[in-house]
Coordinates of C-alpha atoms and ligand atoms in Angstrom, one line a residue:
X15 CA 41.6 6.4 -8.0
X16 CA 44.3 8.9 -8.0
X17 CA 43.0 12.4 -7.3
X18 CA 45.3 15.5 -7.8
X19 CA 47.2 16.0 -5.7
X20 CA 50.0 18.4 -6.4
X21 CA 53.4 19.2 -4.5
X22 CA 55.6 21.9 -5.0
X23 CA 58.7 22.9 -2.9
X24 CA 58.7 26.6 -1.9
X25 CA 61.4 28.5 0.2
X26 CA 61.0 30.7 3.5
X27 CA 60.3 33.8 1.2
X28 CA 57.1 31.8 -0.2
X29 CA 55.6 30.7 3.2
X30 CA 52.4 32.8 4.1
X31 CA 52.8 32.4 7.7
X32 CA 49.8 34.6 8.3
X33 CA 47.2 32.5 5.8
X34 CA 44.4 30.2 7.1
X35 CA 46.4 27.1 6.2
X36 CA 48.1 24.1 8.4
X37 CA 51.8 24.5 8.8
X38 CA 53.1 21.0 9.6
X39 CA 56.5 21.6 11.7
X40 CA 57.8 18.2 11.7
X41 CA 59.8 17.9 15.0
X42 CA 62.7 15.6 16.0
X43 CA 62.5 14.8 19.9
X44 CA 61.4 18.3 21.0
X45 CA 64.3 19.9 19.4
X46 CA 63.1 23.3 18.3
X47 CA 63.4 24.8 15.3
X48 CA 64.0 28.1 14.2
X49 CA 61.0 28.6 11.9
X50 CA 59.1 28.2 15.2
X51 CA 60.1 31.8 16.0
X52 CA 59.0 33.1 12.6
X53 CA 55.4 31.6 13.7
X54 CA 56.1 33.0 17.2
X55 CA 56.3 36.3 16.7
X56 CA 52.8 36.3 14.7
X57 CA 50.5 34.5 16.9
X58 CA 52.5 34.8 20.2
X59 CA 52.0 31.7 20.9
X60 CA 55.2 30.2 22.2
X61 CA 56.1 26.7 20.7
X62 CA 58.6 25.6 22.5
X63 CA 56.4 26.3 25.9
X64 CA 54.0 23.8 24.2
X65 CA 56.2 20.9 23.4
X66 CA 58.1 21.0 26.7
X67 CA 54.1 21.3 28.2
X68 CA 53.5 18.1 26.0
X69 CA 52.9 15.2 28.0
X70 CA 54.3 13.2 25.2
X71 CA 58.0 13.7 23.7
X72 CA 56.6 13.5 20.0
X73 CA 57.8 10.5 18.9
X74 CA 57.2 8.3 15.8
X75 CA 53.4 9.4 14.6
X76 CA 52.8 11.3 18.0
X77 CA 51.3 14.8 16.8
X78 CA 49.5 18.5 18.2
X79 CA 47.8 20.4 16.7
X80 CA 47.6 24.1 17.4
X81 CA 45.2 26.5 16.7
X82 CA 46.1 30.4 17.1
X83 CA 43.9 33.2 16.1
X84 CA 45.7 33.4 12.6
X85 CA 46.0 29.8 12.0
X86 CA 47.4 26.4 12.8
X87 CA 50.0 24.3 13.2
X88 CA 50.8 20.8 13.4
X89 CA 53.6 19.5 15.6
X90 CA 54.3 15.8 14.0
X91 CA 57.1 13.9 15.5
X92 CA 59.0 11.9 13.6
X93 CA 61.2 10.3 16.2
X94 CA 64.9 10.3 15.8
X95 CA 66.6 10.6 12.1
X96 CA 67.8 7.1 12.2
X97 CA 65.1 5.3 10.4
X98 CA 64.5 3.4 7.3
X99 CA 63.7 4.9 4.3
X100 CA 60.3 2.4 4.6
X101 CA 59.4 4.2 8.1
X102 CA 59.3 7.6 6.3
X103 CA 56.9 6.7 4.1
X104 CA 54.7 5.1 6.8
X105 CA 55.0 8.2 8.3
X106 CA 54.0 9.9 5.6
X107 CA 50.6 7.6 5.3
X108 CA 50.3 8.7 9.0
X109 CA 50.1 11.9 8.1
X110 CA 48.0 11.7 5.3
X111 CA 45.5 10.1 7.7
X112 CA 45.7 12.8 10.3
X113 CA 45.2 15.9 7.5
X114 CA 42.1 14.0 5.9
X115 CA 41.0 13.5 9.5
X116 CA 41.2 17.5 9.8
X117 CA 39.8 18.2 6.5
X118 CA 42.7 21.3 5.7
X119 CA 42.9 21.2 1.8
X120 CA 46.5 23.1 1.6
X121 CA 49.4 22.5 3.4
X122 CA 53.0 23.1 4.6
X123 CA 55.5 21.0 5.7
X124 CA 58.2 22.5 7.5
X125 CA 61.3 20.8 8.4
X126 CA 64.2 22.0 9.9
X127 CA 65.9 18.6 10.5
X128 CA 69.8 18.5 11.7
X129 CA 70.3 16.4 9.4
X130 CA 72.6 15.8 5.8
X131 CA 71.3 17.7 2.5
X132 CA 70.8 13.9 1.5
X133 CA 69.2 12.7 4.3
X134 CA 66.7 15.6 4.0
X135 CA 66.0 14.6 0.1
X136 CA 65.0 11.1 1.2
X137 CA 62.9 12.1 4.3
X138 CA 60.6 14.7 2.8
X139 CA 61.0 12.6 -0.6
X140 CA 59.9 9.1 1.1
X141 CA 57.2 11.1 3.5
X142 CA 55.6 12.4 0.7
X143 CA 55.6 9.1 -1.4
X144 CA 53.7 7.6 1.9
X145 CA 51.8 10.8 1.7
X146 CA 50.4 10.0 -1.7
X147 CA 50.5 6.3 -1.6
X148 CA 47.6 6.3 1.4
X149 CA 45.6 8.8 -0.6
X150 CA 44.4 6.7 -2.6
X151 CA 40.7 5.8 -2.9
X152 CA 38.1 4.1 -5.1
X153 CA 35.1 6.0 -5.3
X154 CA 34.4 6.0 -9.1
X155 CA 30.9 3.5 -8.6
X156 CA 30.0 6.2 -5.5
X157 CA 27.2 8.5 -7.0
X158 CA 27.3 10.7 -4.0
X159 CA 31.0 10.8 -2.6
X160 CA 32.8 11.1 -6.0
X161 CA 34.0 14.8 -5.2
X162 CA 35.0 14.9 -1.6
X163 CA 35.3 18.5 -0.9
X164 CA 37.4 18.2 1.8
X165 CA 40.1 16.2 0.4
X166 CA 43.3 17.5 0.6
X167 CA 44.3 19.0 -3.0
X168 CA 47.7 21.1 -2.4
X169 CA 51.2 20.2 -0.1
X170 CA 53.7 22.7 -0.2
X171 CA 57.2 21.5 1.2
X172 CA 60.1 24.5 3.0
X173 CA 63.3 23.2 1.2
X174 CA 66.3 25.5 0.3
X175 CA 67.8 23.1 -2.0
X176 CA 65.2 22.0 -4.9
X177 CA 66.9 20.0 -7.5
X178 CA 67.5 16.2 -5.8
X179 CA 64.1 16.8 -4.2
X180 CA 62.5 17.4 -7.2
X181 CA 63.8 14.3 -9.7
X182 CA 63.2 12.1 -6.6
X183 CA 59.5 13.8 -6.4
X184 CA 59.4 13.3 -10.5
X185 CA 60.1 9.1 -9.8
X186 CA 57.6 8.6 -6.4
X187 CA 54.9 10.4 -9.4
X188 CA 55.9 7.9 -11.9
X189 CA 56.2 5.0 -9.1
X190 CA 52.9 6.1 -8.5
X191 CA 51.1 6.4 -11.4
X192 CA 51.7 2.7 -11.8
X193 CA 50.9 1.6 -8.4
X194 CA 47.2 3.5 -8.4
X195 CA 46.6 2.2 -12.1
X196 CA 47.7 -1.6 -11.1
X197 CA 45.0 -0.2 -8.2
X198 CA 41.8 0.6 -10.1
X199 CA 42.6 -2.5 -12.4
X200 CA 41.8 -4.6 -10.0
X201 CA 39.3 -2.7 -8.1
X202 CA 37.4 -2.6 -11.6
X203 CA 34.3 -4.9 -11.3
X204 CA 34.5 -8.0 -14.0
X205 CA 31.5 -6.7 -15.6
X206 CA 33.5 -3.3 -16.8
X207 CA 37.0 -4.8 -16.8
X208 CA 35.9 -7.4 -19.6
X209 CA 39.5 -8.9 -21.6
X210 CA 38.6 -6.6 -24.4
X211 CA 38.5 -3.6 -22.2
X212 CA 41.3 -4.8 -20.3
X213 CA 42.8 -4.5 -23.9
X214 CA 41.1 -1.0 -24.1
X215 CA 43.2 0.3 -20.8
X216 CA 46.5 -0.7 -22.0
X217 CA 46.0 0.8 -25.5
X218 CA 45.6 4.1 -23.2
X219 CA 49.7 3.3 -22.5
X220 CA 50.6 4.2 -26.3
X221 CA 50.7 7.7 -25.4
X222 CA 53.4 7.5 -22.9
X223 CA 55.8 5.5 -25.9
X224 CA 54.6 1.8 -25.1
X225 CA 54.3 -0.3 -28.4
X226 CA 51.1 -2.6 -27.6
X227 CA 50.5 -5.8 -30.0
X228 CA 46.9 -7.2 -29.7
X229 CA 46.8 -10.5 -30.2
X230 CA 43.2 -11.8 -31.0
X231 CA 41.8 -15.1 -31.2
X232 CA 42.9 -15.9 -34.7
X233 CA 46.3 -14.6 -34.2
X234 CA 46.0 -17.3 -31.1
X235 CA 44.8 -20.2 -33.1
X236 CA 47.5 -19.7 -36.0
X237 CA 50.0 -19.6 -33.3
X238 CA 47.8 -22.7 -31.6
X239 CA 47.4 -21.1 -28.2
X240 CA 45.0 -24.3 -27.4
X241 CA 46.1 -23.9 -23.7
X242 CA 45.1 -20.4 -23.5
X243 CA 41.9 -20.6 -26.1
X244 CA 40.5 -23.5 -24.0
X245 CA 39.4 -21.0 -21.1
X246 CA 38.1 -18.2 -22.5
X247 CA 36.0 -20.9 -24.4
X248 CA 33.1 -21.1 -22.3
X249 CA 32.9 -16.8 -22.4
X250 CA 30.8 -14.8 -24.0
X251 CA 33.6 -12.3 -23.7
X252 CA 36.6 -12.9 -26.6
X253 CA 40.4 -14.1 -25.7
X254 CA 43.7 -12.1 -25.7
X255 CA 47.0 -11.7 -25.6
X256 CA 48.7 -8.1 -25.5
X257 CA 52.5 -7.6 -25.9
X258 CA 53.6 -3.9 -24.2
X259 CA 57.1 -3.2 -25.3
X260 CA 59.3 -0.4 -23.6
X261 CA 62.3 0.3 -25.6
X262 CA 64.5 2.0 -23.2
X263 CA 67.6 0.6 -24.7
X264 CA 67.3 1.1 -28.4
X265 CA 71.1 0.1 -29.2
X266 CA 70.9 -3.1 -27.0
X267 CA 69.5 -6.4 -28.4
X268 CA 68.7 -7.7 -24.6
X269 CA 65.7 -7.7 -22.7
X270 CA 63.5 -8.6 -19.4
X271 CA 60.0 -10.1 -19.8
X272 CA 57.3 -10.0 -17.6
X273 CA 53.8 -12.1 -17.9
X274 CA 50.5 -11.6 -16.0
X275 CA 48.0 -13.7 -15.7
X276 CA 44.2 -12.1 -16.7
X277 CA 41.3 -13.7 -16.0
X278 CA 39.3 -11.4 -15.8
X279 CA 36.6 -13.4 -13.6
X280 CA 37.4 -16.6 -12.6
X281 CA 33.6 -18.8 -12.3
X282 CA 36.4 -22.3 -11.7
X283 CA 34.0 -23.0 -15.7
X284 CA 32.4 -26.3 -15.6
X285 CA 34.5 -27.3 -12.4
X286 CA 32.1 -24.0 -11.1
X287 CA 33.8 -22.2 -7.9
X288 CA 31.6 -22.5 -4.2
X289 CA 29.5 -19.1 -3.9
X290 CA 32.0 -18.2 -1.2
X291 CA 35.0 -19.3 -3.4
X292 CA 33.8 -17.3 -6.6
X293 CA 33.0 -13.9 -4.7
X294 CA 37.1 -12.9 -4.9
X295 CA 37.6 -14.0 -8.4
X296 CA 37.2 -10.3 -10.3
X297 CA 41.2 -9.8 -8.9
X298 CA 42.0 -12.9 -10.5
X299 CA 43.6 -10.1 -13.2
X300 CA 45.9 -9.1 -10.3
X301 CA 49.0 -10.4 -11.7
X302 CA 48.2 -8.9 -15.5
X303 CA 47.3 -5.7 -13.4
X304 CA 50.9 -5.8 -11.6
X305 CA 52.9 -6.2 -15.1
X306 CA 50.7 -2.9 -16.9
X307 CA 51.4 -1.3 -13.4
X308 CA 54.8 -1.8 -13.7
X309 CA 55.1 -0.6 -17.3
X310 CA 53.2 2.2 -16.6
X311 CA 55.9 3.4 -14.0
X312 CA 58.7 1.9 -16.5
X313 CA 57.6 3.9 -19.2
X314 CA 57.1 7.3 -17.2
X315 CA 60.6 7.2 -15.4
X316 CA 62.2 6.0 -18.9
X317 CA 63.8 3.4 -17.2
X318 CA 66.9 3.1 -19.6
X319 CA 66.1 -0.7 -20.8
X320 CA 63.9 -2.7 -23.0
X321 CA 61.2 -4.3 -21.2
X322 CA 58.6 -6.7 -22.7
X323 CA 55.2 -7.0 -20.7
X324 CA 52.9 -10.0 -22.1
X325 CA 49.6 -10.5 -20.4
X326 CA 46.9 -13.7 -21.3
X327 CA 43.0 -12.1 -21.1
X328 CA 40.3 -14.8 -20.9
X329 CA 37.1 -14.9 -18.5
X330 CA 36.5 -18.6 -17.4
X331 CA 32.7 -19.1 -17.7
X332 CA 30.4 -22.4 -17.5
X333 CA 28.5 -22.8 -20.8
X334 CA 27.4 -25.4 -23.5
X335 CA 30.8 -24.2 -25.3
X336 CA 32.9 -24.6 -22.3
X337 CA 36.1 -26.5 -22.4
X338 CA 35.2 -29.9 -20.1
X339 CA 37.2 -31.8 -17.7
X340 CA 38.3 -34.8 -19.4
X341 CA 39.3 -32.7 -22.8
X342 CA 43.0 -32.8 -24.1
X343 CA 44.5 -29.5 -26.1
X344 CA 47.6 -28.9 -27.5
X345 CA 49.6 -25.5 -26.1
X346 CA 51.9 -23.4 -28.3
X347 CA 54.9 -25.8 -27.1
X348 CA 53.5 -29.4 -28.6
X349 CA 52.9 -30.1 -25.5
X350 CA 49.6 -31.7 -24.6
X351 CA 47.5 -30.9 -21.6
X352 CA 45.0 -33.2 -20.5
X353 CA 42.4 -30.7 -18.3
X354 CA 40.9 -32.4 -15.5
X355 CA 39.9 -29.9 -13.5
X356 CA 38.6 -26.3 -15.5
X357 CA 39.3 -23.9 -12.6
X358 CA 42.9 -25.0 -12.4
X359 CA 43.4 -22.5 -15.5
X360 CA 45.7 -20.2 -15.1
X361 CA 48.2 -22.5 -15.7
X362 CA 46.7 -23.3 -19.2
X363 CA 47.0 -19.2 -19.7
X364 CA 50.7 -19.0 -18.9
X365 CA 52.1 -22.0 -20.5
X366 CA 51.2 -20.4 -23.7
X367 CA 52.1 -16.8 -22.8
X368 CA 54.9 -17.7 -21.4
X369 CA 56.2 -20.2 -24.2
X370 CA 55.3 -17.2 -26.7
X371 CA 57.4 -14.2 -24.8
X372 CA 60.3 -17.0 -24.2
X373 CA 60.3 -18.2 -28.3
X374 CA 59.6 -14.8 -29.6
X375 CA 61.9 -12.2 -27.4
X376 CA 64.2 -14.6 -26.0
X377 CA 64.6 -12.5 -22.5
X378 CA 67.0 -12.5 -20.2
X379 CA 65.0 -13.4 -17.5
X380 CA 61.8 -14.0 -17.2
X381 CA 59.0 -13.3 -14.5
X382 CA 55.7 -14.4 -14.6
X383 CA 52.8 -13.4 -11.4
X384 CA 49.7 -15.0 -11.0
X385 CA 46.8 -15.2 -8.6
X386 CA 47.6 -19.2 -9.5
X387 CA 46.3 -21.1 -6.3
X388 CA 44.5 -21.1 -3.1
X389 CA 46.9 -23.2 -1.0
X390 CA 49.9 -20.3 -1.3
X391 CA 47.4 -18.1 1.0
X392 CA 46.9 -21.3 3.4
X393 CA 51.4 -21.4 3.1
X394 CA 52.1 -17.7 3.6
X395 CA 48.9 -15.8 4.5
X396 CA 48.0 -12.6 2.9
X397 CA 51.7 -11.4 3.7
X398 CA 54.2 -13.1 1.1
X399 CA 53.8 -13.9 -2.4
X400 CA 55.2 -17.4 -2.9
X401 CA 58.5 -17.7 -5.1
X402 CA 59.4 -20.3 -7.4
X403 CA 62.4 -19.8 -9.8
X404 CA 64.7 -22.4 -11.7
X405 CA 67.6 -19.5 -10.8
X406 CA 69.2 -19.2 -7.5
X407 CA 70.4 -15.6 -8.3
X408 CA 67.3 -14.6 -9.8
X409 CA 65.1 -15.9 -6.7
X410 CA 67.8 -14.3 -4.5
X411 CA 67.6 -10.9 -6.4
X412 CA 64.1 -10.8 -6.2
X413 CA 63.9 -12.0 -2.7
X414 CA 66.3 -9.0 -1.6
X415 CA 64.8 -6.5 -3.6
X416 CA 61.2 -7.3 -1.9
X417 CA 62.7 -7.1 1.4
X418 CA 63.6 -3.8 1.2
X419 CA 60.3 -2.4 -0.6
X420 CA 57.8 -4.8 1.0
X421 CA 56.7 -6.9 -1.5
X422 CA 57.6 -9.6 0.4
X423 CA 58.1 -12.8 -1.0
X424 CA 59.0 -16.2 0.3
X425 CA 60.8 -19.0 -1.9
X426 CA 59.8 -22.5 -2.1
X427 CA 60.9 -25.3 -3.1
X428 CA 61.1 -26.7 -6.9
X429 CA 62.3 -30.7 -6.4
X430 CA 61.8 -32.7 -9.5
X431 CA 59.2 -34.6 -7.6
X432 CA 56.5 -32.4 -7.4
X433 CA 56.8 -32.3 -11.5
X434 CA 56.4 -35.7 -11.7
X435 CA 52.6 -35.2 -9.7
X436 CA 51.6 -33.6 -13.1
X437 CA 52.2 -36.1 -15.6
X438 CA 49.3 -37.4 -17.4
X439 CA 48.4 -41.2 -18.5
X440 CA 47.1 -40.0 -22.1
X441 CA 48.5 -36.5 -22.5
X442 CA 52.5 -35.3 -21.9
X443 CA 50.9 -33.0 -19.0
X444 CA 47.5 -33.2 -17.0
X445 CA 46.8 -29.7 -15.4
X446 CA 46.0 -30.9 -11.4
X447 CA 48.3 -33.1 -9.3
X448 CA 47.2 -34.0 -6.0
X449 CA 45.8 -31.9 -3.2
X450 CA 48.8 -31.7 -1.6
X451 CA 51.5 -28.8 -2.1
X452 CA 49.4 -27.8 -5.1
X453 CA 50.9 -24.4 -5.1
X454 CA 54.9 -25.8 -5.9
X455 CA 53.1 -27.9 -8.3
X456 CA 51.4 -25.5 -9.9
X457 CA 54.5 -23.9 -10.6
X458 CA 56.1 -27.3 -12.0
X459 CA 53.6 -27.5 -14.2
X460 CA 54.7 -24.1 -15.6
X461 CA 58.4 -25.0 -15.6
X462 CA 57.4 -27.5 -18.7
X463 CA 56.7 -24.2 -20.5
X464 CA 60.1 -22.0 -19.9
X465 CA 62.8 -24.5 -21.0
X466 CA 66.5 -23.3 -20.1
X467 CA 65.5 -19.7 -19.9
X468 CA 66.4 -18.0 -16.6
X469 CA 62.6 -18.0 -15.1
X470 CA 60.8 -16.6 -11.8
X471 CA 57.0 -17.0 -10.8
X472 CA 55.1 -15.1 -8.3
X473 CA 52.0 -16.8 -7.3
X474 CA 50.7 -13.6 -5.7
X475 CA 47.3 -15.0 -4.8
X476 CA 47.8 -13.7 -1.4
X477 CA 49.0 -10.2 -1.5
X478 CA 47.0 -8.6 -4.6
X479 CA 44.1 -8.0 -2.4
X480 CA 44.1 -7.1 1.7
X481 CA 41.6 -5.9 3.9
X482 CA 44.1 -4.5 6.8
X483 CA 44.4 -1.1 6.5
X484 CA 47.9 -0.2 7.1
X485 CA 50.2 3.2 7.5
X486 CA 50.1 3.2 3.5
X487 CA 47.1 1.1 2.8
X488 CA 43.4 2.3 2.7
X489 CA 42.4 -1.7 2.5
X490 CA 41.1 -3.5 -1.2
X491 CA 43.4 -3.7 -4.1
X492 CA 47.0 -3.3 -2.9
X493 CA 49.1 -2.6 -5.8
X494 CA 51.9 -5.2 -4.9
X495 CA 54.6 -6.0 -7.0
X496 CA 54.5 -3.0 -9.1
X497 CA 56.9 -1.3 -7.2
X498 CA 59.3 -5.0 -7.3
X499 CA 58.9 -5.0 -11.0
X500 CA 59.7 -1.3 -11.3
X501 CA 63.1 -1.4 -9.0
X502 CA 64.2 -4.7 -10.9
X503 CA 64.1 -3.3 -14.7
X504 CA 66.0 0.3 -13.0
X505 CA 68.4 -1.3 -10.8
X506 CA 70.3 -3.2 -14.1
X507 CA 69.8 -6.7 -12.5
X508 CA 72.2 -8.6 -15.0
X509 CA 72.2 -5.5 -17.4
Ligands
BES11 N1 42.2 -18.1 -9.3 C1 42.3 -19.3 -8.5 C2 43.3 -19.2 -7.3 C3 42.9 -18.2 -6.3 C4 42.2 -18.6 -5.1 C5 43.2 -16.9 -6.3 C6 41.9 -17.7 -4.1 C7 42.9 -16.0 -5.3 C8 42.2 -16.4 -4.2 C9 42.8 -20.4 -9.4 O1 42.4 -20.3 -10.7 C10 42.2 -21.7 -8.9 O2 41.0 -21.8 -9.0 N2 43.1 -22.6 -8.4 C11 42.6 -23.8 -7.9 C12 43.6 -24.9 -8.4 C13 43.1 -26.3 -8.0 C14 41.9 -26.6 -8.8 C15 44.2 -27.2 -8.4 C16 42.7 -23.7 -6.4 O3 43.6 -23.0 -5.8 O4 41.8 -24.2 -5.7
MG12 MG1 40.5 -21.2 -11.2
ZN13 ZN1 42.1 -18.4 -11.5

């Protein structure tokens, strides 16, 4: 849950060097600085007498804090200037760390760094989106620790120039907005987050100039969504399919898609999940949750291009109405699916949304991401997402991007063969192969669904969920992807 959190960028004039907050001098290799004289000359402490009396040379994450009689400072190193863009915002979760640690609810970064006006911008700007990124938290079912008092509510940053800073402060807030609301998504237990008030949430995105289309069951069965319809049958809890549109590009007729799958709690039905195997399955929304994340931040930045989002919202439940193994529907293609297992079904949900976006919007490119199986966290761990694409530049383009963000991904391989695993006596389809490489079959099944269309899928079972806290990652619902999703519709990938 995002808490506020507000930045502003001040100039010497504005500093109270006197007040009871934390000034946070970040220092490059015991260089001094000249505001340290300003401080100085107040507290008589001498600074530079304290980092040569160091016994460490401040590097990377190293800090000191200093309390005087009028207040304190924080000596944070930083290392040298040559780092990543990636390493500043890990620092800037390290710091977030060590001010919650100290409780301080205001303070002010100082830097001095001998460095370009632009290399500046994108240290303070990456530092502070680390800053923010680790302050997240999800406290909204704690009765007790809903306020914390001591949370840090107000960062103040010493910059002369203001207006690069601040547009690149405006996108890390809009970056953000998606990442924390991708966040509490999937955090949300399945008995709040039901499909309808999944449904409910997005609606909320009207206000920032996303058209939402609801599709409801009837819509579905005029359309004859049978793939999608036959999970959410066993549920109490109704189907559906919602369309977000950003129109960022009003005079051009192209478009990117992007589909989620949203089961909203995944039982396995009939075929019912292991205790053990079921206790995960409220994130099995996570890949609906990246796509609204990712509009969110689309919307907000008005990323200048049209952007469809399409998610599928079912629960799969055991009941006397579930859909059994054994049954054959038809999806939205003609093409029949003979269901022989019932927790393989997020499958079923994407070869109907995904047929729908592809015949109805025609997109460029298409990306679907779905918590789809099991074995791609035996492949890749929690780490990578697994990567399947009938487009070489696509999978390349998204591979790259990832790299550089961390959303990593890792591609696999698509050989007709593993296709072939899913073709059913009595049906065109059945929707399990064999135990083996059920992951790259998984995503063969889902090829039968895109046709010629340039098409990528994410199976993201891994990565929407980690327990290792990192510099940037309190641990639970991770937010991955939205940021991938977010850098591909504003970097104009084959615009
Ligand atoms: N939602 C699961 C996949 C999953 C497993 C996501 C663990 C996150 C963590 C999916 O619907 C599923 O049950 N897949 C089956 C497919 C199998 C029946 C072919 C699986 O992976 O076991
Ligand atoms: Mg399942
Ligand atoms: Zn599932």
């Amino acid at each position: 849950m995002g808490f506020i959190l507000k930045f502003s960028i001040i100039n010497s004039k504005n500093i109270s060097w006197e007040s009871d907050q934390l000034l946070v001098f970040l220092v490059e290799n015991n260089r001094p600085s000249q505001y340290f004289k300003k401080w100085q000359s107040l507290t008589g402490n001498n600074i530079n007498n304290i980092i040569e009396n160091a016994s460490f040379s401040f590097k990377f994450g190293q800090d000191l804090l200093v309390r005087s009689s009028k207040n304190s400072i924080l000596l944070f190193g930083y290392g040298e200037t040559r780092k990543t863009s990636l390493d500043y915002e890990k620092l800037g979760g390290i710091l977030f760390s060590k001010i919650d640690k100290l409780g301080f609810k205001e303070i002010t970064i100082i830097s001095n760094l001998e460095v370009s006006e632009n290399k500046q911008n994108i240290i303070i700007s990456k530092l502070l989106l680390g800053f923010k990124l680790k302050s997240y938290s999800f406290l909204k079912y704690k009765e007790k620790n809903k306020i914390n008092s001591k949370k840090i509510e107000y960062v103040k940053v010493l910059k002369k120039e203001k207006k690069i800073l601040e547009q690149q402060l405006y996108l890390n807030d809009n970056l953000i907005s998606g990442i924390f609301f991708s966040k509490d998504l999937t955090f949300e237990p399945p008995n709040f987050l039901t499909p309808q008030e999944f449904v409910n949430q997005i609606t909320s995105l009207e206000k920032i100039g996303i058209e939402i289309e609801v599709l409801n069951e009837k819509n579905m069965v005029e359309l004859g969504m049978h793939a999608l319809l036959g999970v959410g049958r066993g549920s109490a809890e109704k189907s559906y399919l919602v369309v977000m549109k950003w129109n960022g590009s009003p005079n051009s007729k192209k478009n990117i898609a992007y589909v989620g799958k949203g089961v909203c709690f995944d039982s396995g039905g009939l075929s019912l999940k292991t205790p053990r195997g079921m206790i995960d399955m409220k994130e099995d929304m996570g890949g609906a949750g990246i796509v609204v994340g990712a509009m969110k931040a689309i919307a907000l930045q008005k990323v200048k291009r049209n952007v469809i989002g399409v998610v599928g919202l079912v629960e799969n439940m055991p009941s006397s109405n579930a859909q059994r193994p054994g049954d054959i529907v038809k999806s939205m293609s003609g093409k029949t699916i003979e269901i022989l297992n019932t927790d393989a079904e997020g499958r079923l949900v994407l070869a109907d949304a995904l047929y729908y976006t592809i015949k109805k919007f025609k997109p460029d490119f298409v990306i679907d991401l779905a918590t789809l199986t099991g074995a791609i966290i035996s492949a890749l761990g929690k780490e990578r997402a697994g990567l399947f694409s009938n487009d070489e530049n696509l999978s390349d383009y998204i591979f790259q991007t990832g790299e550089k963000i961390e959303n990593l991904v890792w591609k696999m391989p698509m050989d007709k063969i593993y296709g072939q695993k899913m073709l059913s006596k009595i049906a065109d389809l059945k929707n399990i192969g064999t135990p083996e490489g059920s992951s790259i079959q998984a995503a063969a099944f889902l090829q039968n669904f895109v046709g010629r269309t340039s098409w990528a899928h994410l199976d993201v079972a891994g990565v929407v969920w980690s327990d290792r806290v990192s510099e940037t990652h309190s641990g639970g619902a991770t937010g991955w992807g939205v940021r991938l999703l977010f850098e591909i519709a504003k970097n104009n990938y084959r615009f």
